[in-house]
Amino acid sequence: MSHHLVIADRLHFRYPDGTPALTGASFRIAHGESVGIVGANGAGKSTLLMHLNGTLLPDSGEVRIGEEPLTPDRIPDVRRRVGMIFQDPDDQLFMPTVRDDVAFGPLNMGLPPGEVEARVTAALRRTGIEELAARPPHRLSGGEKRRAAIASVLAMSPDVLVLDEPSAGLDPHGRRALIGLLREFTHTKIVATHDLDLVLDLCERTIVLDRGTVRADGKTREIFADEPLLASCRLEKPLSMQGHWGRS
Amino acid sequence: MSRIAGAIVHFGALDTLSASGTPLHRLDPRAKVVTTLAFAAAVASFGKYAVLPLLPFALFPVALASAGGVPFGLLGRRLLLALPFVVLVGALNPVLDRMPVSLGPFAVAGGWMSFTSILLRFVLTVSAALVLVAVTGFHEVCAALGRLGVPRPLVTQLLVLHRYLFVLLEEAGRMERARSLRTFGGRGRGLPASGAFLGTLLLRTWGRAERIHFSMLARGFDGVLRFERPLRFGAAAVLFTSGWIALFLAFRLVDVPRLLGSFLAAAAP
């Protein structure tokens, strides 16, 4: 299904203060793939994600969602199709109650009330937070906030799910539950993180980002076995692959 | 730290109350908002020396607080928080205005009367507003304001302000704790440090606002916060609104304490 393609073609981006954030990043992600984007702090992960839904536009190069380039006039359509889950759920949950927040996207899409209601209920059920619907977001725990943020994006039925550090701030149980939840989403997933174990659990493919460009792109296990590559990108083998105390 | 943490708890208490389910809570929020506005208008409409005619109006906040299960102690503490500002507003009245005003058989300096009147109006209107939030919920009040024709951007601002006040307070709380852990013997407490503290908080707030805006745009925000509440202005709401407004009119037009006084005087041997 070509309309679910996500393509980055030689992206260059420099922040207004002159800091170069992307220096020619390119990749192509097909429908249904689950891809981890890993890299040290400042490698350009978050900047890259913000290019995928038009929050930032590249200085040169282009992003293509489907076959066509992401141009300013396509941004509303792309934002409906590419669901973005931010690093800090507090940034994402701005409505008075969880239910209002989950309904925010569908209402903006102009769906009829019955459809909005159905989508909200389905998203709350899928993320297992039906009983939190009437609660204000500031009264939720970290794990609950994360689920609510995911529900708010799932309610828009995106073709592509983009997550920025989804496991940050979660306890082991919350993290495990999150992995289970994300596994059920069968469309394209793009996960930026430095939780390499999460990538190992969730993504068959990994893209290593280093100083704004793609250093490696391939099978997760192969990339994580390449210690010199990881070290040169200021990363380490995931704990579970470090043999002496891990699973493998 | 404790003060900021206390403020969060303090602030959240009204929210917690608004989640309970008395019949008053279930009433259409528009009825409560309109009635409270009418109440404030009635209280504000009296002359500057009015004290006794204002007293019957206390019935409204007291009745609502009792029906809605709002503890009076909680209201009192919040009133005390705002009291210094009001005292400051009226503090000079007794000094500047020495014209005698008759109070029954006595004559009192006009300044004292107007000062008392300001205090009384403050207590009445602010407690009514607090009770309104406690028996309605802040976002329901906002929804009602939106439906009553208050401009959308204003309603959006109120809602987002309420939502992020908690986040801001938590952020300030964490920063204050980090500072106090590295403050020794009064050093690091003075004005320069406080300036840097507030500056950092402002920058963080700025960054946060930007990220929130991004996340709103990512879900198709186009300037209008769509915020639907199934509201039904039923018979109970009509009765509530018209009943109270009729009573306010009566209190405004008839000087109840004087009437009561003359009744008592007539009954006395």
XYZ file of C-alpha atoms in Angstrom:
517
model
C 0.000 0.000 0.000
C 2.019 2.879 -1.339
C -0.019 5.590 0.377
C 1.477 4.521 3.698
C 5.059 5.114 2.623
C 7.190 7.429 4.722
C 10.182 8.743 2.835
C 12.857 11.184 3.940
C 15.084 12.382 1.139
C 18.335 14.171 2.052
C 16.807 16.293 4.798
C 18.778 19.296 5.954
C 17.604 21.462 8.805
C 19.261 24.172 10.839
C 17.651 25.820 13.874
C 17.278 29.607 13.786
C 20.253 29.974 16.157
C 22.447 28.226 13.575
C 22.670 24.789 15.206
C 22.612 22.188 12.441
C 20.154 19.448 13.446
C 19.735 17.403 10.261
C 22.526 17.012 7.729
C 21.219 14.900 4.892
C 19.082 12.224 6.575
C 17.432 9.783 4.130
C 15.339 6.631 4.559
C 12.283 4.888 3.211
C 9.776 3.146 5.444
C 7.145 0.865 3.911
C 3.640 0.127 5.158
C 3.410 -1.994 8.290
C 7.064 -1.661 9.210
C 8.078 -1.048 12.769
C 11.215 1.046 12.849
C 13.339 2.223 15.743
C 15.226 5.484 15.349
C 18.091 5.464 17.822
C 20.812 7.944 18.513
C 22.540 9.752 21.353
C 21.234 12.984 22.872
C 21.329 15.690 20.233
C 21.586 13.254 17.310
C 18.503 14.871 15.765
C 15.808 12.319 16.624
C 13.127 14.738 17.815
C 13.894 17.179 14.996
C 13.534 14.378 12.488
C 10.169 13.325 13.934
C 8.876 16.878 13.741
C 9.576 16.806 10.009
C 7.359 13.775 9.510
C 4.117 15.674 10.170
C 5.148 19.095 8.944
C 5.712 20.694 12.360
C 9.086 21.671 10.941
C 9.831 22.008 7.237
C 13.314 21.126 5.955
C 15.727 23.759 4.632
C 16.418 21.410 1.748
C 15.425 17.879 0.805
C 11.899 16.577 1.181
C 9.602 14.338 3.174
C 7.114 12.209 1.338
C 4.084 10.687 2.997
C 2.579 8.351 0.430
C 3.992 9.138 -2.979
C 3.682 12.901 -2.849
C 6.005 15.403 -1.172
C 4.860 16.994 2.067
C 4.053 20.553 1.045
C 2.395 23.170 3.272
C -1.001 22.652 1.624
C -0.930 18.924 2.458
C -0.126 19.446 6.110
C -3.690 19.027 7.480
C -4.113 15.750 5.583
C -0.690 14.489 6.669
C -1.378 15.330 10.308
C -4.488 13.201 10.191
C -2.511 10.283 8.784
C 0.650 10.581 10.827
C -0.193 10.368 14.539
C 2.488 11.899 16.718
C 2.940 10.994 20.373
C 5.091 13.524 22.180
C 7.763 12.833 24.751
C 6.008 14.579 27.653
C 2.341 13.572 27.855
C 1.620 16.811 29.740
C 2.311 18.645 26.487
C -0.243 16.539 24.732
C -3.099 16.384 27.208
C -4.375 19.937 27.294
C -8.121 19.418 27.561
C -10.054 19.423 30.857
C -10.766 15.690 30.911
C -9.304 12.584 29.293
C -12.458 12.124 27.240
C -12.326 15.702 25.922
C -8.715 15.199 25.014
C -9.317 11.994 23.110
C -12.221 13.673 21.295
C -10.098 16.710 20.361
C -8.608 15.269 17.160
C -11.795 13.637 15.834
C -13.805 16.840 16.514
C -11.213 18.882 14.613
C -11.527 16.441 11.746
C -15.173 17.474 11.526
C -16.585 13.999 12.133
C -20.276 13.652 13.068
C -20.939 13.389 16.848
C -21.869 9.690 16.708
C -18.614 8.827 14.955
C -16.593 10.933 17.415
C -18.251 9.115 20.303
C -17.543 5.692 18.766
C -13.900 6.528 18.120
C -13.356 7.922 21.599
C -14.875 4.854 23.226
C -12.845 2.522 21.024
C -9.580 4.367 21.716
C -10.208 4.397 25.474
C -10.984 0.700 25.446
C -7.949 -0.146 23.363
C -5.643 1.633 25.759
C -7.481 0.246 28.796
C -8.392 3.586 30.355
C -12.178 3.653 30.026
C -12.563 4.275 33.740
C -10.352 7.372 33.549
C -12.504 9.110 30.919
C -13.925 11.774 33.218
C -10.703 12.475 35.117
C -8.680 15.645 34.582
C -5.274 14.771 33.056
C -3.316 16.382 35.898
C -4.714 13.785 38.265
C -3.276 10.810 36.354
C -0.094 8.850 36.999
C 2.758 8.881 34.476
C 1.697 5.569 32.930
C -1.939 6.628 32.735
C -0.975 9.906 31.089
C 1.043 7.996 28.494
C -1.940 5.768 27.724
C -4.247 8.759 27.463
C -1.821 10.449 25.060
C -1.747 7.318 22.909
C -5.552 7.082 22.993
C -5.827 10.699 21.863
C -3.812 9.845 18.761
C -5.400 6.431 18.075
C -8.833 8.123 17.997
C -7.735 9.839 14.788
C -7.095 6.414 13.154
C -3.650 7.311 11.844
C -1.889 5.201 9.196
C 1.467 5.860 10.811
C 2.223 6.129 14.524
C 5.241 8.217 15.483
C 6.475 8.058 19.091
C 9.129 10.183 20.767
C 10.739 8.421 23.766
C 7.557 6.504 24.632
C 9.089 4.636 27.585
C 10.568 7.720 29.293
C 9.404 7.971 32.880
C 7.574 4.639 32.986
C 8.080 1.954 35.628
C 8.906 -1.598 34.435
C 5.283 -2.675 34.526
C 4.128 0.425 32.675
C 6.847 -0.076 30.121
C 5.855 -3.706 29.562
C 2.186 -2.727 29.182
C 3.174 -0.038 26.687
C 5.081 -2.553 24.574
C 2.024 -4.836 24.538
C -0.186 -1.939 23.537
C 2.099 -0.819 20.723
C 2.407 -4.362 19.384
C -1.334 -4.351 18.735
C -1.001 -1.377 16.425
C -0.329 -3.106 13.120
C 0.184 -0.089 10.885
C 3.548 1.618 10.466
C 5.317 2.520 13.712
C 8.303 4.821 14.047
C 9.818 4.934 17.525
C 12.599 7.356 18.440
C 14.322 6.455 21.673
C 17.540 5.571 23.384
C 15.830 2.697 25.176
C 17.462 0.105 22.900
C 15.758 -2.780 24.710
C 12.410 -1.275 23.751
C 13.525 -1.182 20.123
C 14.677 -4.784 20.376
C 11.227 -5.796 21.631
C 9.221 -3.763 19.194
C 11.073 -3.038 15.972
C 12.524 -5.433 13.429
C 14.342 -2.557 11.748
C 16.574 0.159 13.217
C 17.901 3.416 11.865
C 20.912 4.840 13.684
C 21.045 8.620 13.638
C 24.306 10.407 14.349
C 24.827 14.162 14.157
C 21.834 14.674 11.904
C 22.447 11.944 9.388
C 21.712 8.213 9.004
C 24.758 6.188 10.052
C 23.206 2.751 9.699
C 19.888 1.285 8.626
C 19.103 -2.412 8.844
C 17.911 -5.351 10.923
C 17.757 -4.428 14.607
C 19.672 -7.469 15.844
C 22.461 -6.986 13.353
C 22.869 -3.318 14.164
C 22.835 -3.897 17.903
C 25.484 -6.603 17.516
C 27.844 -4.124 15.846
C 29.615 -2.764 18.905
C 32.106 -0.486 17.126
C 29.220 1.210 15.272
C 27.228 1.698 18.469
C 30.257 3.036 20.347
C 31.065 5.543 17.617
C 27.490 6.834 17.879
C 27.686 7.074 21.681
C 25.327 4.109 22.155
C 25.640 0.765 23.930
C 24.374 -2.705 23.257
C 20.962 -3.211 24.873
C 21.214 -4.873 28.290
C 19.366 -7.959 27.123
C 22.052 -8.538 24.455
C 24.969 -8.094 26.816
C 25.016 -11.857 27.422
C 26.131 -12.235 30.990
C 22.892 -11.085 32.565
C 20.442 -10.757 29.717
C 18.017 -13.076 28.059
C 20.044 -14.066 25.008
C 8.571 23.958 48.603
C 5.867 23.201 51.137
C 4.138 26.454 50.314
C 4.001 25.677 46.616
C 2.983 22.066 47.213
C 0.328 23.382 49.583
C -0.946 25.688 46.874
C -1.433 22.732 44.545
C -3.464 20.819 47.120
C -5.356 23.996 47.962
C -6.130 24.659 44.375
C -7.140 21.084 43.623
C -9.635 20.921 46.502
C -12.329 22.881 44.637
C -11.874 20.557 41.667
C -12.329 17.516 43.854
C -15.551 18.942 45.281
C -16.883 19.636 41.821
C -16.795 15.911 41.055
C -19.467 15.030 43.646
C -22.990 14.416 42.465
C -25.561 16.429 44.419
C -28.647 17.624 42.529
C -27.044 21.069 42.557
C -23.997 19.669 40.755
C -26.225 18.135 38.091
C -28.042 21.393 37.363
C -27.262 22.966 33.978
C -24.081 25.042 34.498
C -25.576 27.948 32.569
C -28.272 28.335 35.229
C -25.626 28.584 37.952
C -23.399 30.940 35.980
C -26.239 33.304 35.067
C -27.607 33.310 38.616
C -24.178 34.019 40.088
C -23.642 36.884 37.639
C -27.059 38.311 38.560
C -26.086 37.965 42.214
C -22.841 39.874 41.691
C -24.646 42.589 39.727
C -27.264 42.979 42.468
C -24.619 43.202 45.204
C -22.601 45.729 43.193
C -25.618 47.916 42.458
C -26.031 49.255 46.018
C -24.806 52.694 47.089
C -21.379 53.018 48.602
C -22.571 53.218 52.240
C -24.846 50.179 52.010
C -24.122 47.608 54.696
C -27.329 46.346 56.267
C -29.277 45.899 53.002
C -26.460 43.658 51.769
C -26.778 41.164 54.603
C -29.739 39.156 53.224
C -27.671 38.360 50.137
C -25.511 36.044 52.244
C -28.381 33.581 51.857
C -27.277 32.728 48.302
C -23.709 31.470 48.924
C -24.714 29.880 52.221
C -27.648 28.008 50.673
C -25.613 26.843 47.678
C -22.679 25.754 49.799
C -24.947 23.727 52.070
C -26.838 22.128 49.196
C -23.601 21.341 47.363
C -21.723 20.008 50.388
C -19.009 22.692 50.259
C -17.309 23.020 53.671
C -17.404 26.582 55.015
C -13.884 26.266 56.407
C -12.540 25.717 52.915
C -14.306 28.844 51.656
C -13.071 30.831 54.640
C -9.440 29.945 54.007
C -9.686 31.012 50.394
C -11.366 34.260 51.335
C -8.533 34.982 53.759
C -6.021 34.547 50.944
C -7.556 37.388 48.960
C -8.486 39.539 51.943
C -5.266 41.627 52.150
C -5.855 43.037 48.668
C -9.364 44.131 49.548
C -8.289 45.662 52.832
C -5.694 47.645 50.897
C -8.351 48.886 48.495
C -10.572 50.215 51.273
C -7.965 51.041 53.926
C -7.932 54.785 53.327
C -11.698 55.232 53.243
C -12.087 55.801 57.042
C -9.330 58.447 56.927
C -10.503 60.302 53.848
C -14.258 60.188 54.323
C -15.318 61.536 57.727
C -18.804 62.611 56.765
C -21.225 61.223 59.362
C -23.747 58.716 58.134
C -26.673 57.650 60.255
C -26.876 54.051 61.239
C -30.142 53.674 63.072
C -29.840 55.840 66.179
C -26.030 56.229 65.738
C -23.893 58.348 63.442
C -20.802 56.712 61.981
C -18.063 58.216 59.787
C -18.945 57.503 56.145
C -15.488 56.055 55.523
C -16.069 53.239 57.988
C -19.395 52.436 56.383
C -17.956 52.317 52.871
C -15.011 50.262 54.101
C -17.336 47.730 55.713
C -19.458 47.740 52.597
C -16.433 46.933 50.413
C -15.442 44.075 52.704
C -18.947 42.694 52.744
C -19.316 42.839 48.977
C -15.982 41.113 48.616
C -16.979 38.300 50.956
C -20.345 37.877 49.236
C -19.199 37.891 45.619
C -15.974 35.925 46.040
C -17.622 33.247 48.136
C -20.416 32.999 45.549
C -17.813 32.555 42.797
C -15.927 29.926 44.805
C -19.138 28.036 45.528
C -20.012 28.249 41.823
C -16.748 26.537 40.853
C -17.066 23.983 43.660
C -20.582 22.920 42.652
C -20.045 23.155 38.896
C -16.417 22.440 38.024
C -14.158 24.902 36.287
C -14.462 23.418 32.827
C -18.241 23.233 33.092
C -18.256 26.924 33.976
C -16.147 27.541 30.867
C -18.454 25.419 28.716
C -21.404 27.437 30.023
C -19.609 30.719 29.297
C -18.927 29.533 25.755
C -22.570 28.615 25.226
C -23.661 31.960 26.652
C -21.722 33.766 23.929
C -18.430 34.638 25.641
C -15.794 34.868 22.854
C -14.136 31.526 22.106
C -10.532 32.708 22.487
C -11.282 33.835 26.036
C -12.873 30.513 26.956
C -9.923 28.661 25.408
C -7.499 30.751 27.447
C -9.376 30.105 30.680
C -9.448 26.360 30.063
C -5.776 26.114 29.167
C -4.838 28.377 32.065
C -6.646 26.105 34.489
C -5.091 22.989 32.988
C -1.527 24.285 33.068
C -1.657 26.102 36.367
C -1.105 22.689 37.954
C 1.823 21.924 35.671
C 3.320 25.356 36.317
C 2.953 24.982 40.087
C 4.561 21.548 39.987
C 7.387 22.898 37.892
C 7.914 25.802 40.282
C 7.751 23.330 43.175
C 10.495 21.165 41.703
C 12.691 24.181 40.996
C 12.146 25.556 44.486
C 13.103 22.202 46.006
C 16.236 22.041 43.859
C 17.154 25.533 44.983
C 16.510 24.956 48.670
C 18.696 21.832 48.598
C 21.618 23.939 47.438
C 20.921 26.993 49.579
C 23.023 27.406 52.693
C 22.847 30.060 55.362
C 20.702 32.504 53.452
C 23.015 32.579 50.457
C 21.273 31.922 47.157
C 17.968 33.278 48.459
C 18.112 36.978 47.756
C 16.688 39.051 44.954
C 19.253 38.065 42.251
C 18.569 34.372 42.790
C 14.810 34.965 42.744
C 15.145 36.894 39.522
C 17.017 34.030 37.899
C 14.433 31.629 39.309
C 11.506 33.507 37.778
C 13.398 33.974 34.517
C 14.045 30.259 34.238
C 10.438 29.495 35.060
C 9.314 31.888 32.335
C 11.623 30.290 29.764
C 10.424 26.819 30.723
C 6.842 27.988 30.439
C 7.632 29.401 27.037
C 9.155 26.122 25.875
C 6.188 24.233 27.260
C 3.733 26.535 25.497
C 5.512 25.924 22.218
C 5.392 22.145 22.648
C 1.706 22.257 23.566
C 1.014 24.332 20.489
C 2.855 21.787 18.319
C 0.842 18.967 19.802
C -2.412 20.870 19.258
C -1.469 21.480 15.619
C -0.554 17.810 15.239
C -4.165 16.965 15.998
C -5.700 19.444 13.617
C -6.170 22.504 15.870
C -7.472 25.410 13.781
C -7.990 28.073 16.428
C -11.254 26.807 17.859
C -11.233 24.560 20.900
C -14.112 22.214 20.187
C -15.524 21.368 23.512
C -18.877 19.712 23.506
C -21.065 19.180 26.534
C -24.615 17.925 26.257
C -26.390 20.709 28.156
C -30.096 20.698 28.931
C -31.739 23.761 30.382
C -34.638 21.922 32.021
C -37.445 22.953 34.346
C -35.177 22.750 37.395
C -32.731 25.187 35.800
C -35.526 27.621 34.907
C -36.912 27.419 38.436
C -33.461 27.858 39.998
C -32.540 30.875 37.899
C -35.868 32.695 38.035
C -36.380 31.951 41.738
C -33.038 33.324 42.805
C -33.181 36.348 40.525
C -36.641 37.211 41.847
C -35.249 36.989 45.370
C -32.274 39.218 44.474
C -34.680 41.788 43.039
C -36.730 41.670 46.222
C -33.617 42.115 48.370
C -32.564 45.001 46.155
C -35.890 46.809 46.234
C -36.972 46.054 49.810
C -34.667 46.828 52.722
C -35.243 43.539 54.511
C -33.285 44.270 57.734
C -35.157 47.567 58.190
C -38.464 45.850 57.510
C -37.577 43.174 60.016
C -36.527 45.856 62.507
C -39.789 47.724 62.217
C -41.768 44.505 62.588
C -39.885 43.736 65.763
C -40.354 47.282 67.013
C -44.088 47.061 66.356
C -44.330 43.714 68.106
C -42.419 44.930 71.143
C -44.577 46.204 73.993
